[in-house]
Each structure stands twice: as C-alpha cells, then as structure tokens.
Amino acid sequence: MASSTRTRMTATERSAEVLRAAVTAFAESGYAATKTDEIARLAGVSQPYVIRLFGSKQQLFLAATHQVCDRIEEVFRAAAAEHITPESTPEEKIRALGTGYQTFLNERELLLVLLHSFAAASDPAIGPEVRARFGGICRVVEELTGASVMEMRRFLSTGMLLTVMTAMGVAGPGAVEARWAFELLENLRAEGD
C-alpha cells in the first residue's frame, strides 16, 4: 500500500488558495453568476469549507476585491519606487505609474475583478467597500505623484480605457486584432513618450 506524501496546508495557505480561486472565478463570471461551489472546485475544497472560511459569497467577493485593489496599489507603489526620482515632475511621476499598466495587462484577472466590482457596486453591502477602495487607489496615485485633479482624472480615465480594452480582449497578451484598438493603443504609446 502506497503512503500519501501529500503536504497539508495551513488554514492561512488554504484561505489564500480559495481567495486565488475566487479571483479567477469572479474575473470570469462576475459576482452574480459565480457560484461558491465553482470556487470550491477550483480551490480543491468543499463548498461548505469556502463558506466556513469567508461566511458568504458576498464576503468572499469583497475579499477578492480587496485583494485586487491591494495588488493595484502595490503595482503603482513598485512603479513609483522604480521610476520616480526626487527630480521627477508630476507629469513624469504620472507616466511612471502608467508603466504599471503593463503588469495589469499581464494580470488580466485584476482588471476584470475590478470591473465586476464596479458593476456590483449597486449592492448596498458591496458598493461602499468598492467606492472606498477606488478612492484609496486615487489617494495612492495622488500621494505618489502630487498630480493635480485634472492630471489624476486623465490618468484614471486612460486606465479605465485600458481596463475596458483588456476586458474586451483587444489589449494585453493574446489580444485580438481590432484596428480601432491598435490606433488607440498607438496613440497612448506616442503620448507617453
């Protein structure tokens, strides 16, 4: 009889695995269409275990949203640390944060969960959390760049355009070809130079 060499995960590791599975599932199907048993299947656990860890699908969705927003803020902070110097102008600082969007294009699930979070914000239990987290992202951009409201609006508008284009599959790795998307992306690249 063969012995099992399977390593047991700690509760923290298992919770992180379930959260990763939730990000994947919510990115694919959104809040309303995602079932906790699908998340459980992706994580290799039972559906009751998912509920025991997070309490409800709503709480799991909020945890996934928080994880995504944490990652977005982390990417912006890393881009700032790598590209911003004390001599950088606010415009150069904004451009530096824009380099983080390549990470978002490569980690498409982040942007999809963010979009699904916006769509679910009409839910009274979800909306305040989503609005607070997006406000937090705005504060991070302001803190890292010292940008004016107009510069921040332009940066965030461009980010939303890239987010939508990524969701449609016309930006990022494996993007389908669309002339209009190519033209917009080329214009963004030229503007960034």
Coordinates of N, CA and C in Angstrom, one line a residue:
M1 N 0.8 -1.2 0.0 CA 0.0 0.0 0.0 C 0.9 1.2 0.0
A2 N 0.6 2.2 -0.9 CA 1.5 3.4 -1.0 C 1.0 4.4 0.0
S3 N 2.0 5.0 0.6 CA 1.7 6.1 1.6 C 1.5 7.4 0.9
S4 N 0.6 8.2 1.4 CA 0.4 9.5 0.8 C 1.5 10.5 1.3
T5 N 2.0 11.2 0.4 CA 3.1 12.2 0.7 C 2.5 13.6 0.6
R6 N 1.2 13.7 0.5 CA 0.6 15.0 0.4 C 0.8 15.9 1.6
T7 N 1.3 17.1 1.3 CA 1.5 18.0 2.4 C 0.2 18.8 2.8
R8 N 0.0 18.8 4.0 CA -1.2 19.5 4.5 C -0.9 21.0 4.5
M9 N -1.9 21.8 4.1 CA -1.8 23.2 4.1 C -2.3 23.8 5.4
T10 N -1.7 24.9 5.8 CA -2.2 25.6 7.0 C -3.5 26.3 6.6
A11 N -4.3 26.7 7.6 CA -5.6 27.4 7.3 C -5.3 28.6 6.5
T12 N -4.2 29.3 6.8 CA -3.9 30.6 6.1 C -3.6 30.3 4.6
E13 N -2.8 29.2 4.4 CA -2.5 28.8 3.0 C -3.7 28.4 2.2
R14 N -4.6 27.7 2.9 CA -5.8 27.2 2.2 C -6.7 28.4 1.9
S15 N -6.8 29.3 2.9 CA -7.6 30.5 2.7 C -7.1 31.3 1.5
A16 N -5.8 31.4 1.4 CA -5.2 32.2 0.2 C -5.5 31.4 -1.1
E17 N -5.4 30.1 -1.0 CA -5.7 29.3 -2.3 C -7.2 29.5 -2.7
V18 N -8.1 29.5 -1.7 CA -9.5 29.8 -2.0 C -9.7 31.2 -2.6
L19 N -9.0 32.1 -2.0 CA -9.1 33.5 -2.5 C -8.6 33.6 -3.9
R20 N -7.5 33.0 -4.2 CA -7.0 33.0 -5.6 C -8.0 32.4 -6.6
A21 N -8.6 31.3 -6.1 CA -9.7 30.7 -7.0 C -10.9 31.6 -7.1
A22 N -11.2 32.3 -6.1 CA -12.3 33.3 -6.2 C -12.0 34.4 -7.2
V23 N -10.8 34.9 -7.1 CA -10.4 36.0 -8.1 C -10.6 35.4 -9.5
T24 N -10.1 34.2 -9.8 CA -10.2 33.6 -11.1 C -11.7 33.5 -11.5
A25 N -12.5 32.9 -10.6 CA -13.9 32.7 -10.9 C -14.7 34.0 -11.1
F26 N -14.5 35.0 -10.2 CA -15.2 36.3 -10.3 C -14.7 37.0 -11.5
A27 N -13.5 36.9 -11.9 CA -13.0 37.6 -13.1 C -13.7 37.0 -14.3
E28 N -13.9 35.7 -14.3 CA -14.6 35.0 -15.4 C -16.1 35.3 -15.5
S29 N -16.8 35.2 -14.4 CA -18.2 35.2 -14.4 C -18.9 36.4 -13.7
G30 N -18.1 37.2 -13.0 CA -18.7 38.3 -12.2 C -19.3 37.8 -10.9
Y31 N -19.9 38.7 -10.1 CA -20.4 38.4 -8.8 C -21.7 37.6 -8.9
A32 N -22.6 38.1 -9.7 CA -23.9 37.4 -9.7 C -23.9 36.0 -10.2
A33 N -23.1 35.7 -11.3 CA -23.1 34.4 -11.9 C -22.1 33.4 -11.3
T34 N -21.3 33.9 -10.5 CA -20.3 32.9 -9.9 C -20.9 32.2 -8.7
K35 N -20.7 30.9 -8.7 CA -21.3 30.1 -7.6 C -20.1 29.7 -6.7
T36 N -20.4 29.6 -5.4 CA -19.3 29.2 -4.5 C -18.9 27.8 -4.7
D37 N -19.7 26.9 -5.2 CA -19.2 25.6 -5.5 C -18.2 25.5 -6.6
E38 N -18.3 26.5 -7.6 CA -17.3 26.6 -8.6 C -16.0 27.1 -8.0
I39 N -16.0 28.0 -7.1 CA -14.8 28.5 -6.4 C -14.2 27.3 -5.7
A40 N -15.0 26.5 -5.0 CA -14.6 25.4 -4.2 C -13.9 24.4 -5.1
R41 N -14.5 24.1 -6.2 CA -13.9 23.1 -7.2 C -12.5 23.6 -7.7
L42 N -12.4 24.9 -8.0 CA -11.1 25.5 -8.4 C -10.1 25.4 -7.4
A43 N -10.5 25.6 -6.1 CA -9.6 25.5 -5.0 C -9.3 24.1 -4.5
G44 N -10.1 23.2 -4.9 CA -9.9 21.8 -4.4 C -10.4 21.6 -3.0
V45 N -11.5 22.3 -2.7 CA -12.0 22.2 -1.3 C -13.6 22.0 -1.5
S46 N -14.2 21.8 -0.4 CA -15.7 21.6 -0.4 C -16.3 23.0 -0.4
Q47 N -17.5 23.1 -0.9 CA -18.3 24.4 -0.8 C -18.6 24.8 0.6
P48 N -18.9 23.9 1.5 CA -19.1 24.3 2.9 C -17.8 24.9 3.5
Y49 N -16.7 24.4 3.1 CA -15.4 24.9 3.6 C -15.2 26.3 3.2
V50 N -15.6 26.6 1.9 CA -15.4 28.0 1.4 C -16.3 29.0 2.3
I51 N -17.5 28.5 2.5 CA -18.4 29.4 3.4 C -17.9 29.5 4.8
R52 N -17.4 28.4 5.3 CA -16.8 28.5 6.7 C -15.6 29.5 6.7
L53 N -14.8 29.5 5.7 CA -13.7 30.5 5.6 C -14.1 31.9 5.5
F54 N -15.1 32.2 4.6 CA -15.4 33.5 4.3 C -16.8 34.0 4.7
G55 N -17.7 33.1 5.1 CA -19.0 33.5 5.6 C -20.1 33.5 4.6
S56 N -19.8 34.1 3.4 CA -20.8 34.1 2.4 C -20.1 34.4 1.0
K57 N -20.8 34.3 0.0 CA -20.3 34.6 -1.3 C -20.0 36.1 -1.4
Q58 N -20.8 36.9 -0.8 CA -20.7 38.3 -0.8 C -19.3 38.7 -0.1
Q59 N -19.1 38.1 1.1 CA -17.8 38.4 1.8 C -16.6 37.9 1.0
L60 N -16.8 36.8 0.3 CA -15.7 36.3 -0.5 C -15.4 37.2 -1.7
F61 N -16.5 37.8 -2.3 CA -16.3 38.7 -3.3 C -15.6 40.0 -2.9
L62 N -16.0 40.5 -1.7 CA -15.3 41.6 -1.1 C -13.9 41.3 -0.8
A63 N -13.6 40.1 -0.3 CA -12.2 39.8 -0.1 C -11.4 39.8 -1.4
A64 N -12.0 39.2 -2.4 CA -11.3 39.2 -3.7 C -11.1 40.6 -4.2
T65 N -12.1 41.5 -4.1 CA -12.0 42.9 -4.5 C -10.9 43.6 -3.7
H66 N -10.8 43.4 -2.4 CA -9.7 43.9 -1.6 C -8.4 43.4 -2.0
Q67 N -8.3 42.2 -2.3 CA -7.0 41.6 -2.8 C -6.6 42.3 -4.1
V68 N -7.5 42.4 -5.0 CA -7.2 43.0 -6.3 C -6.8 44.5 -6.1
C69 N -7.5 45.2 -5.3 CA -7.1 46.6 -5.1 C -5.8 46.8 -4.3
D70 N -5.5 45.8 -3.4 CA -4.2 45.8 -2.8 C -3.1 45.6 -3.8
R71 N -3.4 44.7 -4.8 CA -2.4 44.4 -5.8 C -2.2 45.6 -6.7
I72 N -3.3 46.3 -7.1 CA -3.2 47.5 -7.9 C -2.3 48.6 -7.2
E73 N -2.6 48.8 -5.9 CA -1.8 49.8 -5.2 C -0.4 49.4 -5.1
E74 N -0.1 48.1 -4.9 CA 1.2 47.5 -4.8 C 2.0 47.8 -6.1
V75 N 1.3 47.5 -7.2 CA 2.0 47.8 -8.6 C 2.3 49.2 -8.8
F76 N 1.4 50.1 -8.4 CA 1.7 51.6 -8.5 C 2.8 52.0 -7.6
R77 N 2.9 51.4 -6.4 CA 4.0 51.8 -5.5 C 5.3 51.2 -6.0
A78 N 5.3 50.1 -6.6 CA 6.5 49.5 -7.2 C 7.0 50.3 -8.4
A79 N 6.1 50.7 -9.2 CA 6.4 51.5 -10.4 C 7.0 52.9 -9.9
A80 N 6.4 53.4 -8.9 CA 6.9 54.7 -8.4 C 8.3 54.5 -7.8
A81 N 8.6 53.5 -7.1 CA 9.9 53.2 -6.5 C 10.9 53.0 -7.5
E82 N 10.5 52.4 -8.6 CA 11.5 52.1 -9.7 C 11.8 53.3 -10.6
H83 N 10.8 54.1 -10.9 CA 10.9 55.1 -11.9 C 10.8 56.6 -11.5
I84 N 10.5 56.8 -10.2 CA 10.3 58.2 -9.8 C 11.6 58.6 -9.0
T85 N 12.1 59.8 -9.3 CA 13.2 60.3 -8.6 C 12.8 61.6 -7.9
P86 N 13.6 62.1 -7.0 CA 13.2 63.4 -6.4 C 13.0 64.5 -7.4
E87 N 13.7 64.4 -8.5 CA 13.6 65.5 -9.5 C 12.5 65.3 -10.5
S88 N 11.7 64.2 -10.4 CA 10.6 63.9 -11.3 C 9.5 65.0 -11.2
T89 N 9.0 65.4 -12.3 CA 7.8 66.3 -12.3 C 6.6 65.5 -12.1
P90 N 5.5 66.1 -11.7 CA 4.2 65.4 -11.5 C 3.9 64.6 -12.8
E91 N 4.1 65.2 -14.0 CA 3.8 64.6 -15.2 C 4.7 63.3 -15.4
E92 N 5.9 63.4 -15.1 CA 6.8 62.3 -15.2 C 6.4 61.2 -14.2
K93 N 6.0 61.6 -13.0 CA 5.5 60.7 -12.0 C 4.3 59.9 -12.4
I94 N 3.4 60.6 -13.0 CA 2.2 60.0 -13.6 C 2.5 59.0 -14.7
R95 N 3.4 59.4 -15.5 CA 3.9 58.5 -16.6 C 4.6 57.2 -16.0
A96 N 5.3 57.4 -14.9 CA 6.0 56.3 -14.2 C 4.9 55.3 -13.7
L97 N 3.9 55.8 -13.1 CA 2.8 55.0 -12.6 C 2.2 54.2 -13.8
G98 N 2.1 54.9 -14.9 CA 1.5 54.3 -16.1 C 2.2 53.0 -16.5
T99 N 3.5 52.9 -16.2 CA 4.3 51.7 -16.5 C 3.7 50.5 -15.8
G100 N 3.0 50.7 -14.7 CA 2.4 49.6 -14.0 C 1.3 48.9 -14.8
Y101 N 0.7 49.7 -15.8 CA -0.4 49.1 -16.6 C 0.1 47.8 -17.3
Q102 N 1.4 47.7 -17.7 CA 1.8 46.5 -18.3 C 1.6 45.3 -17.4
T103 N 1.8 45.5 -16.1 CA 1.5 44.4 -15.2 C 0.0 44.1 -15.2
F104 N -0.8 45.1 -15.2 CA -2.3 44.8 -15.2 C -2.7 44.1 -16.5
L105 N -2.1 44.5 -17.6 CA -2.4 43.8 -18.9 C -2.0 42.3 -18.8
N106 N -0.9 42.0 -18.1 CA -0.4 40.6 -17.9 C -1.2 39.9 -16.9
E107 N -1.8 40.6 -15.9 CA -2.6 40.0 -14.8 C -4.0 40.4 -15.1
R108 N -4.5 40.0 -16.2 CA -5.9 40.5 -16.7 C -7.0 40.3 -15.6
E109 N -6.9 39.2 -14.8 CA -7.9 39.0 -13.8 C -8.1 40.2 -12.9
L110 N -7.0 40.9 -12.6 CA -7.1 42.1 -11.7 C -8.2 43.1 -12.3
L111 N -8.0 43.4 -13.5 CA -8.8 44.4 -14.2 C -10.3 43.8 -14.3
L112 N -10.4 42.6 -14.6 CA -11.8 42.0 -14.7 C -12.5 42.0 -13.4
V113 N -11.8 41.7 -12.3 CA -12.5 41.7 -11.0 C -12.8 43.2 -10.6
L114 N -11.9 44.1 -11.0 CA -12.2 45.5 -10.7 C -13.5 45.9 -11.4
L115 N -13.6 45.6 -12.7 CA -14.8 45.9 -13.5 C -16.1 45.3 -12.9
H116 N -16.0 44.0 -12.5 CA -17.1 43.3 -11.9 C -17.5 44.0 -10.5
S117 N -16.5 44.5 -9.8 CA -16.7 45.2 -8.6 C -17.5 46.4 -8.8
F118 N -17.1 47.2 -9.8 CA -17.9 48.4 -10.2 C -19.3 48.0 -10.5
A119 N -19.5 47.0 -11.3 CA -20.8 46.6 -11.7 C -21.7 46.1 -10.5
A120 N -21.0 45.5 -9.5 CA -21.8 45.1 -8.3 C -22.0 46.1 -7.3
A121 N -21.5 47.3 -7.5 CA -21.5 48.4 -6.5 C -22.9 48.9 -6.2
S122 N -23.9 48.5 -7.0 CA -25.3 48.9 -6.6 C -25.8 48.1 -5.4
D123 N -25.1 47.0 -5.1 CA -25.5 46.2 -3.9 C -25.1 47.0 -2.7
P124 N -26.0 47.3 -1.8 CA -25.7 48.1 -0.6 C -24.6 47.6 0.3
A125 N -24.3 46.3 0.3 CA -23.2 45.8 1.1 C -21.9 45.9 0.3
I126 N -21.9 45.9 -1.0 CA -20.7 45.9 -1.8 C -20.3 47.3 -2.2
G127 N -21.2 48.2 -2.5 CA -20.9 49.5 -3.0 C -20.0 50.3 -2.1
P128 N -20.3 50.5 -0.9 CA -19.4 51.3 0.0 C -18.0 50.8 0.0
E129 N -17.8 49.5 0.0 CA -16.5 48.9 0.0 C -15.7 49.2 -1.3
V130 N -16.4 49.0 -2.4 CA -15.8 49.3 -3.7 C -15.5 50.8 -3.9
R131 N -16.4 51.6 -3.5 CA -16.1 53.1 -3.6 C -15.0 53.5 -2.7
A132 N -14.9 52.9 -1.5 CA -13.8 53.2 -0.6 C -12.4 52.7 -1.2
R133 N -12.4 51.5 -1.8 CA -11.2 51.0 -2.4 C -10.8 51.8 -3.6
F134 N -11.7 52.2 -4.4 CA -11.3 53.0 -5.6 C -10.8 54.4 -5.1
G135 N -11.4 54.9 -4.1 CA -10.9 56.2 -3.5 C -9.5 56.0 -3.0
G136 N -9.2 54.8 -2.4 CA -7.9 54.5 -1.9 C -6.9 54.5 -3.0
I137 N -7.3 53.9 -4.2 CA -6.4 53.9 -5.3 C -6.1 55.3 -5.8
C138 N -7.2 56.2 -5.8 CA -7.0 57.6 -6.2 C -6.0 58.3 -5.2
R139 N -6.2 58.0 -3.9 CA -5.3 58.6 -2.9 C -3.8 58.2 -3.1
V140 N -3.6 56.9 -3.5 CA -2.3 56.4 -3.7 C -1.7 57.1 -4.9
V141 N -2.4 57.3 -6.0 CA -1.9 58.0 -7.1 C -1.6 59.4 -6.8
E142 N -2.4 60.1 -6.0 CA -2.2 61.4 -5.6 C -0.9 61.5 -4.7
E143 N -0.8 60.6 -3.8 CA 0.3 60.6 -2.8 C 1.7 60.3 -3.6
L144 N 1.7 59.4 -4.5 CA 2.9 59.1 -5.3 C 3.3 60.1 -6.3
T145 N 2.3 60.9 -6.8 CA 2.6 61.8 -7.9 C 2.5 63.3 -7.6
G146 N 1.7 63.6 -6.6 CA 1.4 65.0 -6.4 C 0.6 65.6 -7.5
A147 N 0.0 64.8 -8.3 CA -0.7 65.3 -9.5 C -1.9 66.1 -9.1
S148 N -2.3 67.0 -10.0 CA -3.5 67.8 -9.9 C -4.7 67.0 -10.1
V149 N -5.9 67.5 -9.8 CA -7.1 66.7 -10.0 C -7.2 66.4 -11.5
M150 N -6.9 67.4 -12.4 CA -7.0 67.2 -13.8 C -6.1 66.1 -14.3
E151 N -4.8 66.1 -13.8 CA -3.9 65.1 -14.2 C -4.3 63.7 -13.7
M152 N -4.9 63.7 -12.5 CA -5.4 62.4 -12.0 C -6.6 61.9 -12.8
R153 N -7.5 62.8 -13.1 CA -8.6 62.4 -13.9 C -8.2 61.8 -15.3
R154 N -7.2 62.5 -15.9 CA -6.7 62.0 -17.2 C -6.0 60.6 -17.0
F155 N -5.2 60.4 -16.0 CA -4.6 59.2 -15.7 C -5.6 58.1 -15.5
L156 N -6.6 58.3 -14.6 CA -7.6 57.3 -14.3 C -8.5 57.1 -15.5
S157 N -8.8 58.1 -16.3 CA -9.6 57.8 -17.5 C -8.9 56.9 -18.5
T158 N -7.6 57.2 -18.6 CA -6.8 56.3 -19.5 C -6.7 54.9 -19.0
G159 N -6.6 54.8 -17.6 CA -6.6 53.5 -17.0 C -7.9 52.8 -17.2
M160 N -9.0 53.5 -17.1 CA -10.3 52.8 -17.4 C -10.4 52.4 -18.8
L161 N -9.9 53.2 -19.7 CA -9.9 52.8 -21.2 C -9.1 51.5 -21.3
L162 N -8.0 51.4 -20.8 CA -7.1 50.2 -20.9 C -7.8 49.0 -20.2
T163 N -8.5 49.3 -19.1 CA -9.2 48.2 -18.4 C -10.3 47.7 -19.2
V164 N -11.1 48.5 -19.9 CA -12.2 48.1 -20.7 C -11.6 47.4 -22.0
M165 N -10.6 47.9 -22.5 CA -10.0 47.3 -23.7 C -9.4 45.9 -23.4
T166 N -8.9 45.8 -22.2 CA -8.3 44.5 -21.7 C -9.5 43.5 -21.5
A167 N -10.6 44.0 -20.9 CA -11.7 43.1 -20.7 C -12.3 42.6 -22.1
M168 N -12.3 43.5 -23.1 CA -12.8 43.1 -24.4 C -11.8 42.2 -25.2
G169 N -10.6 42.1 -24.6 CA -9.6 41.2 -25.3 C -8.8 41.9 -26.4
V170 N -8.9 43.2 -26.5 CA -8.2 43.9 -27.6 C -6.9 44.6 -27.1
A171 N -6.5 44.4 -25.9 CA -5.3 44.9 -25.3 C -4.7 43.8 -24.4
G172 N -3.4 43.8 -24.3 CA -2.7 42.8 -23.5 C -2.3 41.6 -24.3
P173 N -1.7 40.6 -23.6 CA -1.2 39.4 -24.2 C -2.4 38.6 -24.9
G174 N -2.1 38.2 -26.1 CA -3.2 37.4 -26.8 C -4.3 38.2 -27.3
A175 N -4.1 39.5 -27.4 CA -5.2 40.4 -27.8 C -5.6 40.1 -29.3
V176 N -6.9 40.2 -29.5 CA -7.4 40.0 -30.9 C -7.2 41.3 -31.6
E177 N -7.0 41.2 -32.9 CA -6.7 42.4 -33.7 C -8.0 43.2 -33.9
A178 N -7.9 44.5 -33.7 CA -9.0 45.4 -34.0 C -8.3 46.8 -34.3
R179 N -8.6 47.3 -35.5 CA -7.9 48.5 -36.0 C -8.1 49.6 -35.0
W180 N -9.3 49.8 -34.6 CA -9.6 50.9 -33.6 C -8.8 50.8 -32.4
A181 N -8.6 49.6 -31.9 CA -7.9 49.4 -30.6 C -6.4 49.6 -30.9
F182 N -5.9 49.2 -32.0 CA -4.5 49.4 -32.4 C -4.2 50.9 -32.4
E183 N -5.1 51.6 -33.0 CA -4.9 53.1 -33.2 C -5.0 53.8 -31.8
L184 N -5.9 53.4 -30.9 CA -5.9 54.0 -29.6 C -4.7 53.6 -28.8
L185 N -4.2 52.4 -28.9 CA -3.0 52.0 -28.1 C -1.8 52.7 -28.6
E186 N -1.7 52.8 -29.9 CA -0.5 53.6 -30.5 C -0.6 55.0 -30.1
N187 N -1.7 55.6 -30.1 CA -1.9 57.0 -29.6 C -1.4 57.1 -28.1
L188 N -1.8 56.2 -27.3 CA -1.4 56.2 -25.9 C 0.1 56.0 -25.8
R189 N 0.7 55.2 -26.6 CA 2.1 55.0 -26.5 C 2.8 56.3 -26.9
A190 N 2.4 56.9 -28.0 CA 3.0 58.1 -28.5 C 2.9 59.2 -27.5
E191 N 1.7 59.3 -26.9 CA 1.5 60.3 -25.9 C 2.4 60.1 -24.6
G192 N 2.7 58.9 -24.3 CA 3.6 58.6 -23.2 C 5.0 58.9 -23.4
D193 N 5.4 59.0 -24.7 CA 6.9 59.3 -25.0 C 7.2 60.7 -24.8

